[in-house]
Amino acid sequence: MTKERSDTLSLLKADLNKNRLAEAVQLLADLHPADIADLFEALDEHEKKKLFRELDIDTASEVIAELSEFSQDQILADLPHQRLGEIVDELDSDDAADLLASVPKEVVEEVLASIDVEDSREVRRLLAYDEETAGGIMQAELLAVPQEATIADTIKHVREHGKDLEGLANIFVINSRKQVVGQLSLRRLILSDPGDIVAEVMDTSVRPIPVDMDQEDVARIFQKYDIISAAVVDSDDNLVGRITIDDILDIVEEEISEDVLRMAGTHEDELNYGDQIWKISRYRLPWLITNLFGGLLTGYLLWLFKVTLADAIVLITFVPVITAMGGNVGIQSSTITVRGLATGDIDLHRLGRTIFKEVRVGLLMALACGLTIGIAAELWHHNPALGFTVGCAMAGAIVVASLMGTLVPIGFKQLGIDPAVASGPFVTTANDITGILIYLSTSTAFLKYIVR
Amino acid sequence: MTKERSDTLSLLKADLNKNRLAEAVQLLADLHPADIADLFEALDEHEKKKLFRELDIDTASEVIAELSEFSQDQILADLPHQRLGEIVDELDSDDAADLLASVPKEVVEEVLASIDVEDSREVRRLLAYDEETAGGIMQAELLAVPQEATIADTIKHVREHGKDLEGLANIFVINSRKQVVGQLSLRRLILSDPGDIVAEVMDTSVRPIPVDMDQEDVARIFQKYDIISAAVVDSDDNLVGRITIDDILDIVEEEISEDVLRMAGTHEDELNYGDQIWKISRYRLPWLITNLFGGLLTGYLLWLFKVTLADAIVLITFVPVITAMGGNVGIQSSTITVRGLATGDIDLHRLGRTIFKEVRVGLLMALACGLTIGIAAELWHHNPALGFTVGCAMAGAIVVASLMGTLVPIGFKQLGIDPAVASGPFVTTANDITGILIYLSTSTAFLKYIVR
């Protein structure tokens, strides 16, 4: 948020709290709906509700489509159903379906009954698809022409039906069974001669997207083939919707953000929760408590080896570095693996290569860190046996950590579990435990040389 | 990579290694350039070079534009300059500039001298901009019409000059001083009447992008305002280029991926390095060695308090859990802060709010984890003073870790240092040290109650 926006926010809050509602609305007059939505996100719940009531229906529908799900839910909670109906009527079918997805079923029925029949049929159809699939992100508004149409027919069709289709870039071409056979960019439409037949000038290189494809795969296809908009088809190849690249942009960011935050043991919603510390803690705490018991287990291992430790208290000084390095190596390997799986850079059909690479990188780092810590230990405590023990344990812990960081996300992926969610906590805790186990058993084995 | 693609790759490698080059090229015949590029990424360096030499110039230029910088560099290393010239001639100006950015200056001069004068002038102009700014990602190919033109004039202009402009979605509108005053979508062009004046139907809501704007900010603007393509202007508001949303998609992914991988102590290039374990280690090792010395410092603190520890060996059992929890809380806070700064959800002008929120979340988690570990310690060792000490130390370590995880990235951002690069290693190591310091001082203070 810029300085200017931040000042507007302060004025807005002041107006709302002193009930100067006309002034508050006036502040938003020249702003883009996306900027108004930004201001909304920074308001408290009751301020959001109060301000939203004052917006005209056009602005209200544009703004609500830009809001986070969290703010939408707050505003929808006690919005009169009639006003919700008016808003749904204004929205594109995909935004309407997204908005209604979190509203109780009986309210949805009431709202859909109050709007245009054709619109409500489309929204109802979109609501039936899983939110995270092609069907969940597509919109019903699109243009299609038969493959035998001429360019002149098509231009006429666009002029008649394209008025409400903002962002239209392509027209889909269908055969007599309503199957998608190609698409035609508006540029191609302008460049072609009026008498040309659509089937002869259309582009057949962009394959239609199956309606049940996961949104992450849809995004990957758009990204890879530089697609601007694609047709969505059902299992009979019939045209059921359209996905445009601006929706994809949000998905790409969402999906990566989700991965990152989940690996760190929290949740993407947190960014929208503002001051709701209970909700934020609800995401973070389970992970912390899990790790707490993992940490206690590591401590229990130290307790089991307390005879070794009491004999050579000097061994304790390397406990933090062994656990820290296992954690770090594990985070590096698991992060690169989770990203590689997400981007497709890691090929599930050639896993041997990935694992072999990680083992070699792990060995190289084990050698470097093992030597460094071994020399450091010797210089510090003047005890070559100690240096040897610590160096070996460090090297072993690093090799195990890098293997675990690679294999755990791949294993979860194979089992159909999100590697990002599972990898973070699992890898960190597991590496602490194995690291300490390796260190303490090595130390016990060499104890008689360490204690002189 | 699908099973099918993986099989193609095996065939391709076999053909290349047995010098059946015609068969190798034949395998690629029906593939999209993006799919061919995928196969290239999975080849060894000499296989890439060998195969690239066999591609016709059309395919070669389409494929090289899709390759990672790493593979581009490998192929360019000993590509004859004449062939490089032919490829540059085929490419869009932005792809040509990207490709030449990593080629030695004298080769660039030689190549540019060999191609069309107009093209070389444009590429030279683009090469002058910083790669990570609007100038670095824009292309020179665009259409612009004067604001007094009619729709009929504009359609004629598109038909005459739009043949090579794939993906064209908008035409820019300029005044007599060549300043951008608006844009016109092809849809609007088709919907308008031939006699309409451009200035009357154009869209003025999309503001032109300054040529020196950082690419991350450009991406944020595209994302926020759902822009498909935008004009890029110099400091006099003169039109100098065009940015399209498909370039933005790559930037969004790149920027987040960069943040994630750097926070984990590695680098985005690693995903392209394949089997090059030395290069991969070069990224990971500095971070590991830094953390190794951080870990030794933590160990040194344990050594300083060895009298305390020798008196109550039981204290050792909580060392791993204290450092692990400090690390986890620090990662949660710093990840959410780095993401919040990147998305703009954290407002640098209202920092107090973010910090206050994080302190309250930290306190809540400190309370929960402190109580849990305190009770666990008492149940395990039947020593209430120990439980109290460990619980207090844990709570203190968590509050400090969450504050540090929030303040460090914000501080780096304010200093103009990438918060993602700096936060990961710094926060982790710092939290280990402060966590242990808090634990050991608390233990020393309560030692007489713990040792009974």
PDB file of N, CA and C in Angstrom, chain A residues 285-349:
ATOM      1  N   LEU A 285      -0.478 -23.671  15.511  1.00  0.00           N
ATOM      2  CA  LEU A 285      -0.241 -24.462  16.711  1.00  0.00           C
ATOM      3  C   LEU A 285      -0.132 -25.978  16.501  1.00  0.00           C
ATOM      4  N   PRO A 286      -1.020 -26.582  15.712  1.00  0.00           N
ATOM      5  CA  PRO A 286      -0.941 -28.046  15.588  1.00  0.00           C
ATOM      6  C   PRO A 286       0.446 -28.488  15.128  1.00  0.00           C
ATOM      7  N   TRP A 287       0.994 -27.718  14.207  1.00  0.00           N
ATOM      8  CA  TRP A 287       2.312 -28.039  13.672  1.00  0.00           C
ATOM      9  C   TRP A 287       3.370 -27.873  14.758  1.00  0.00           C
ATOM     10  N   LEU A 288       3.251 -26.790  15.525  1.00  0.00           N
ATOM     11  CA  LEU A 288       4.225 -26.553  16.588  1.00  0.00           C
ATOM     12  C   LEU A 288       4.161 -27.638  17.652  1.00  0.00           C
ATOM     13  N   ILE A 289       2.943 -28.029  18.027  1.00  0.00           N
ATOM     14  CA  ILE A 289       2.813 -29.032  19.090  1.00  0.00           C
ATOM     15  C   ILE A 289       3.360 -30.384  18.606  1.00  0.00           C
ATOM     16  N   THR A 290       3.092 -30.708  17.331  1.00  0.00           N
ATOM     17  CA  THR A 290       3.673 -31.927  16.757  1.00  0.00           C
ATOM     18  C   THR A 290       5.195 -31.899  16.868  1.00  0.00           C
ATOM     19  N   ASN A 291       5.764 -30.767  16.463  1.00  0.00           N
ATOM     20  CA  ASN A 291       7.215 -30.638  16.519  1.00  0.00           C
ATOM     21  C   ASN A 291       7.733 -30.625  17.943  1.00  0.00           C
ATOM     22  N   LEU A 292       6.903 -30.122  18.852  1.00  0.00           N
ATOM     23  CA  LEU A 292       7.305 -30.116  20.253  1.00  0.00           C
ATOM     24  C   LEU A 292       7.509 -31.545  20.749  1.00  0.00           C
ATOM     25  N   PHE A 293       6.570 -32.422  20.390  1.00  0.00           N
ATOM     26  CA  PHE A 293       6.740 -33.807  20.830  1.00  0.00           C
ATOM     27  C   PHE A 293       7.899 -34.484  20.095  1.00  0.00           C
ATOM     28  N   GLY A 294       8.122 -34.075  18.824  1.00  0.00           N
ATOM     29  CA  GLY A 294       9.305 -34.553  18.113  1.00  0.00           C
ATOM     30  C   GLY A 294      10.574 -34.142  18.845  1.00  0.00           C
ATOM     31  N   GLY A 295      10.599 -32.891  19.305  1.00  0.00           N
ATOM     32  CA  GLY A 295      11.757 -32.380  20.043  1.00  0.00           C
ATOM     33  C   GLY A 295      11.950 -33.111  21.362  1.00  0.00           C
ATOM     34  N   LEU A 296      10.824 -33.445  22.008  1.00  0.00           N
ATOM     35  CA  LEU A 296      10.914 -34.193  23.267  1.00  0.00           C
ATOM     36  C   LEU A 296      11.480 -35.589  23.029  1.00  0.00           C
ATOM     37  N   LEU A 297      11.103 -36.179  21.889  1.00  0.00           N
ATOM     38  CA  LEU A 297      11.611 -37.501  21.549  1.00  0.00           C
ATOM     39  C   LEU A 297      13.134 -37.435  21.369  1.00  0.00           C
ATOM     40  N   THR A 298      13.585 -36.363  20.696  1.00  0.00           N
ATOM     41  CA  THR A 298      15.026 -36.174  20.553  1.00  0.00           C
ATOM     42  C   THR A 298      15.680 -36.052  21.930  1.00  0.00           C
ATOM     43  N   GLY A 299      15.030 -35.303  22.820  1.00  0.00           N
ATOM     44  CA  GLY A 299      15.535 -35.151  24.181  1.00  0.00           C
ATOM     45  C   GLY A 299      15.575 -36.481  24.921  1.00  0.00           C
ATOM     46  N   TYR A 300      14.555 -37.312  24.653  1.00  0.00           N
ATOM     47  CA  TYR A 300      14.506 -38.627  25.296  1.00  0.00           C
ATOM     48  C   TYR A 300      15.703 -39.485  24.870  1.00  0.00           C
ATOM     49  N   LEU A 301      16.090 -39.342  23.583  1.00  0.00           N
ATOM     50  CA  LEU A 301      17.278 -40.064  23.102  1.00  0.00           C
ATOM     51  C   LEU A 301      18.512 -39.614  23.874  1.00  0.00           C
ATOM     52  N   LEU A 302      18.624 -38.291  24.092  1.00  0.00           N
ATOM     53  CA  LEU A 302      19.758 -37.789  24.879  1.00  0.00           C
ATOM     54  C   LEU A 302      19.746 -38.415  26.271  1.00  0.00           C
ATOM     55  N   TRP A 303      18.553 -38.559  26.832  1.00  0.00           N
ATOM     56  CA  TRP A 303      18.384 -39.118  28.180  1.00  0.00           C
ATOM     57  C   TRP A 303      18.841 -40.576  28.222  1.00  0.00           C
ATOM     58  N   LEU A 304      18.474 -41.324  27.151  1.00  0.00           N
ATOM     59  CA  LEU A 304      18.895 -42.726  27.068  1.00  0.00           C
ATOM     60  C   LEU A 304      20.413 -42.840  27.074  1.00  0.00           C
ATOM     61  N   PHE A 305      21.070 -41.863  26.438  1.00  0.00           N
ATOM     62  CA  PHE A 305      22.528 -41.909  26.340  1.00  0.00           C
ATOM     63  C   PHE A 305      23.193 -41.070  27.432  1.00  0.00           C
ATOM     64  N   LYS A 306      22.480 -40.840  28.544  1.00  0.00           N
ATOM     65  CA  LYS A 306      23.014 -39.893  29.529  1.00  0.00           C
ATOM     66  C   LYS A 306      24.311 -40.371  30.168  1.00  0.00           C
ATOM     67  N   VAL A 307      24.527 -41.675  30.143  1.00  0.00           N
ATOM     68  CA  VAL A 307      25.787 -42.184  30.692  1.00  0.00           C
ATOM     69  C   VAL A 307      26.951 -41.736  29.817  1.00  0.00           C
ATOM     70  N   THR A 308      26.779 -41.905  28.522  1.00  0.00           N
ATOM     71  CA  THR A 308      27.781 -41.427  27.573  1.00  0.00           C
ATOM     72  C   THR A 308      28.033 -39.936  27.780  1.00  0.00           C
ATOM     73  N   LEU A 309      26.953 -39.166  27.866  1.00  0.00           N
ATOM     74  CA  LEU A 309      27.078 -37.711  27.970  1.00  0.00           C
ATOM     75  C   LEU A 309      27.724 -37.278  29.277  1.00  0.00           C
ATOM     76  N   ALA A 310      27.360 -37.971  30.375  1.00  0.00           N
ATOM     77  CA  ALA A 310      27.944 -37.604  31.669  1.00  0.00           C
ATOM     78  C   ALA A 310      29.440 -37.899  31.674  1.00  0.00           C
ATOM     79  N   ASP A 311      29.834 -38.976  30.967  1.00  0.00           N
ATOM     80  CA  ASP A 311      31.258 -39.299  30.873  1.00  0.00           C
ATOM     81  C   ASP A 311      32.026 -38.264  30.080  1.00  0.00           C
ATOM     82  N   ALA A 312      31.386 -37.707  29.069  1.00  0.00           N
ATOM     83  CA  ALA A 312      32.069 -36.730  28.224  1.00  0.00           C
ATOM     84  C   ALA A 312      31.129 -35.568  27.936  1.00  0.00           C
ATOM     85  N   ILE A 313      31.051 -34.655  28.916  1.00  0.00           N
ATOM     86  CA  ILE A 313      30.123 -33.513  28.818  1.00  0.00           C
ATOM     87  C   ILE A 313      30.406 -32.686  27.564  1.00  0.00           C
ATOM     88  N   VAL A 314      31.650 -32.795  27.072  1.00  0.00           N
ATOM     89  CA  VAL A 314      32.047 -32.062  25.879  1.00  0.00           C
ATOM     90  C   VAL A 314      31.186 -32.434  24.658  1.00  0.00           C
ATOM     91  N   LEU A 315      30.654 -33.656  24.658  1.00  0.00           N
ATOM     92  CA  LEU A 315      29.818 -34.104  23.530  1.00  0.00           C
ATOM     93  C   LEU A 315      28.576 -33.233  23.360  1.00  0.00           C
ATOM     94  N   ILE A 316      28.099 -32.697  24.497  1.00  0.00           N
ATOM     95  CA  ILE A 316      26.872 -31.886  24.455  1.00  0.00           C
ATOM     96  C   ILE A 316      27.031 -30.676  23.549  1.00  0.00           C
ATOM     97  N   THR A 317      28.265 -30.156  23.494  1.00  0.00           N
ATOM     98  CA  THR A 317      28.455 -28.915  22.748  1.00  0.00           C
ATOM     99  C   THR A 317      28.175 -29.069  21.257  1.00  0.00           C
ATOM    100  N   PHE A 318      28.109 -30.310  20.766  1.00  0.00           N
ATOM    101  CA  PHE A 318      27.842 -30.486  19.326  1.00  0.00           C
ATOM    102  C   PHE A 318      26.408 -30.909  19.021  1.00  0.00           C
ATOM    103  N   VAL A 319      25.595 -31.048  20.076  1.00  0.00           N
ATOM    104  CA  VAL A 319      24.196 -31.413  19.849  1.00  0.00           C
ATOM    105  C   VAL A 319      23.460 -30.361  19.001  1.00  0.00           C
ATOM    106  N   PRO A 320      23.566 -29.052  19.352  1.00  0.00           N
ATOM    107  CA  PRO A 320      22.829 -28.065  18.541  1.00  0.00           C
ATOM    108  C   PRO A 320      23.255 -28.044  17.075  1.00  0.00           C
ATOM    109  N   VAL A 321      24.550 -28.171  16.812  1.00  0.00           N
ATOM    110  CA  VAL A 321      24.995 -28.058  15.425  1.00  0.00           C
ATOM    111  C   VAL A 321      24.560 -29.277  14.607  1.00  0.00           C
ATOM    112  N   ILE A 322      24.529 -30.445  15.245  1.00  0.00           N
ATOM    113  CA  ILE A 322      24.070 -31.648  14.529  1.00  0.00           C
ATOM    114  C   ILE A 322      22.584 -31.524  14.156  1.00  0.00           C
ATOM    115  N   THR A 323      21.751 -31.113  15.111  1.00  0.00           N
ATOM    116  CA  THR A 323      20.318 -30.991  14.786  1.00  0.00           C
ATOM    117  C   THR A 323      20.074 -29.843  13.805  1.00  0.00           C
ATOM    118  N   ALA A 324      20.767 -28.723  13.999  1.00  0.00           N
ATOM    119  CA  ALA A 324      20.552 -27.575  13.110  1.00  0.00           C
ATOM    120  C   ALA A 324      20.912 -27.928  11.671  1.00  0.00           C
ATOM    121  N   MET A 325      22.059 -28.620  11.483  1.00  0.00           N
ATOM    122  CA  MET A 325      22.486 -28.929  10.119  1.00  0.00           C
ATOM    123  C   MET A 325      21.569 -29.951   9.458  1.00  0.00           C
ATOM    124  N   GLY A 326      21.128 -30.938  10.231  1.00  0.00           N
ATOM    125  CA  GLY A 326      20.167 -31.899   9.678  1.00  0.00           C
ATOM    126  C   GLY A 326      18.922 -31.168   9.197  1.00  0.00           C
ATOM    127  N   GLY A 327      18.441 -30.237  10.032  1.00  0.00           N
ATOM    128  CA  GLY A 327      17.262 -29.445   9.669  1.00  0.00           C
ATOM    129  C   GLY A 327      17.493 -28.640   8.403  1.00  0.00           C
ATOM    130  N   ASN A 328      18.647 -27.974   8.329  1.00  0.00           N
ATOM    131  CA  ASN A 328      18.922 -27.118   7.170  1.00  0.00           C
ATOM    132  C   ASN A 328      19.023 -27.906   5.872  1.00  0.00           C
ATOM    133  N   VAL A 329      19.777 -28.990   5.922  1.00  0.00           N
ATOM    134  CA  VAL A 329      19.936 -29.818   4.722  1.00  0.00           C
ATOM    135  C   VAL A 329      18.576 -30.388   4.308  1.00  0.00           C
ATOM    136  N   GLY A 330      17.799 -30.812   5.288  1.00  0.00           N
ATOM    137  CA  GLY A 330      16.471 -31.346   5.001  1.00  0.00           C
ATOM    138  C   GLY A 330      15.572 -30.310   4.337  1.00  0.00           C
ATOM    139  N   ILE A 331      15.641 -29.054   4.826  1.00  0.00           N
ATOM    140  CA  ILE A 331      14.824 -27.986   4.241  1.00  0.00           C
ATOM    141  C   ILE A 331      15.256 -27.703   2.800  1.00  0.00           C
ATOM    142  N   GLN A 332      16.572 -27.660   2.567  1.00  0.00           N
ATOM    143  CA  GLN A 332      17.038 -27.430   1.200  1.00  0.00           C
ATOM    144  C   GLN A 332      16.529 -28.519   0.256  1.00  0.00           C
ATOM    145  N   SER A 333      16.754 -29.773   0.646  1.00  0.00           N
ATOM    146  CA  SER A 333      16.354 -30.878  -0.241  1.00  0.00           C
ATOM    147  C   SER A 333      14.849 -30.941  -0.423  1.00  0.00           C
ATOM    148  N   SER A 334      14.099 -30.747   0.676  1.00  0.00           N
ATOM    149  CA  SER A 334      12.658 -30.910   0.522  1.00  0.00           C
ATOM    150  C   SER A 334      12.057 -29.727  -0.234  1.00  0.00           C
ATOM    151  N   THR A 335      12.610 -28.520  -0.048  1.00  0.00           N
ATOM    152  CA  THR A 335      12.085 -27.379  -0.789  1.00  0.00           C
ATOM    153  C   THR A 335      12.314 -27.553  -2.283  1.00  0.00           C
ATOM    154  N   ILE A 336      13.528 -27.948  -2.644  1.00  0.00           N
ATOM    155  CA  ILE A 336      13.829 -28.119  -4.068  1.00  0.00           C
ATOM    156  C   ILE A 336      12.991 -29.264  -4.645  1.00  0.00           C
ATOM    157  N   THR A 337      12.738 -30.289  -3.857  1.00  0.00           N
ATOM    158  CA  THR A 337      11.929 -31.412  -4.348  1.00  0.00           C
ATOM    159  C   THR A 337      10.464 -31.011  -4.505  1.00  0.00           C
ATOM    160  N   VAL A 338       9.926 -30.304  -3.506  1.00  0.00           N
ATOM    161  CA  VAL A 338       8.526 -29.872  -3.592  1.00  0.00           C
ATOM    162  C   VAL A 338       8.335 -28.942  -4.793  1.00  0.00           C
ATOM    163  N   ARG A 339       9.262 -28.000  -4.996  1.00  0.00           N
ATOM    164  CA  ARG A 339       9.161 -27.098  -6.157  1.00  0.00           C
ATOM    165  C   ARG A 339       9.315 -27.882  -7.452  1.00  0.00           C
ATOM    166  N   GLY A 340      10.280 -28.792  -7.487  1.00  0.00           N
ATOM    167  CA  GLY A 340      10.511 -29.577  -8.701  1.00  0.00           C
ATOM    168  C   GLY A 340       9.296 -30.417  -9.071  1.00  0.00           C
ATOM    169  N   LEU A 341       8.635 -30.983  -8.062  1.00  0.00           N
ATOM    170  CA  LEU A 341       7.421 -31.762  -8.320  1.00  0.00           C
ATOM    171  C   LEU A 341       6.319 -30.854  -8.841  1.00  0.00           C
ATOM    172  N   ALA A 342       6.223 -29.629  -8.286  1.00  0.00           N
ATOM    173  CA  ALA A 342       5.166 -28.702  -8.694  1.00  0.00           C
ATOM    174  C   ALA A 342       5.391 -28.203 -10.122  1.00  0.00           C
ATOM    175  N   THR A 343       6.649 -27.910 -10.482  1.00  0.00           N
ATOM    176  CA  THR A 343       6.902 -27.373 -11.819  1.00  0.00           C
ATOM    177  C   THR A 343       7.030 -28.461 -12.860  1.00  0.00           C
ATOM    178  N   GLY A 344       7.149 -29.714 -12.412  1.00  0.00           N
ATOM    179  CA  GLY A 344       7.352 -30.789 -13.376  1.00  0.00           C
ATOM    180  C   GLY A 344       8.827 -30.988 -13.702  1.00  0.00           C
ATOM    181  N   ASP A 345       9.727 -30.205 -13.078  1.00  0.00           N
ATOM    182  CA  ASP A 345      11.149 -30.394 -13.331  1.00  0.00           C
ATOM    183  C   ASP A 345      11.628 -31.745 -12.808  1.00  0.00           C
ATOM    184  N   ILE A 346      10.936 -32.252 -11.791  1.00  0.00           N
ATOM    185  CA  ILE A 346      11.248 -33.608 -11.332  1.00  0.00           C
ATOM    186  C   ILE A 346      10.278 -34.567 -12.003  1.00  0.00           C
ATOM    187  N   ASP A 347      10.836 -35.536 -12.663  1.00  0.00           N
ATOM    188  CA  ASP A 347      10.096 -36.427 -13.526  1.00  0.00           C
ATOM    189  C   ASP A 347       9.839 -37.729 -12.778  1.00  0.00           C
ATOM    190  N   LEU A 348       8.561 -37.982 -12.446  1.00  0.00           N
ATOM    191  CA  LEU A 348       8.227 -39.166 -11.655  1.00  0.00           C
ATOM    192  C   LEU A 348       8.586 -40.463 -12.379  1.00  0.00           C
ATOM    193  N   HIS A 349       8.803 -40.391 -13.710  1.00  0.00           N
ATOM    194  CA  HIS A 349       9.163 -41.605 -14.445  1.00  0.00           C
ATOM    195  C   HIS A 349      10.675 -41.822 -14.509  1.00  0.00           C
TER     196      HIS A 349
END
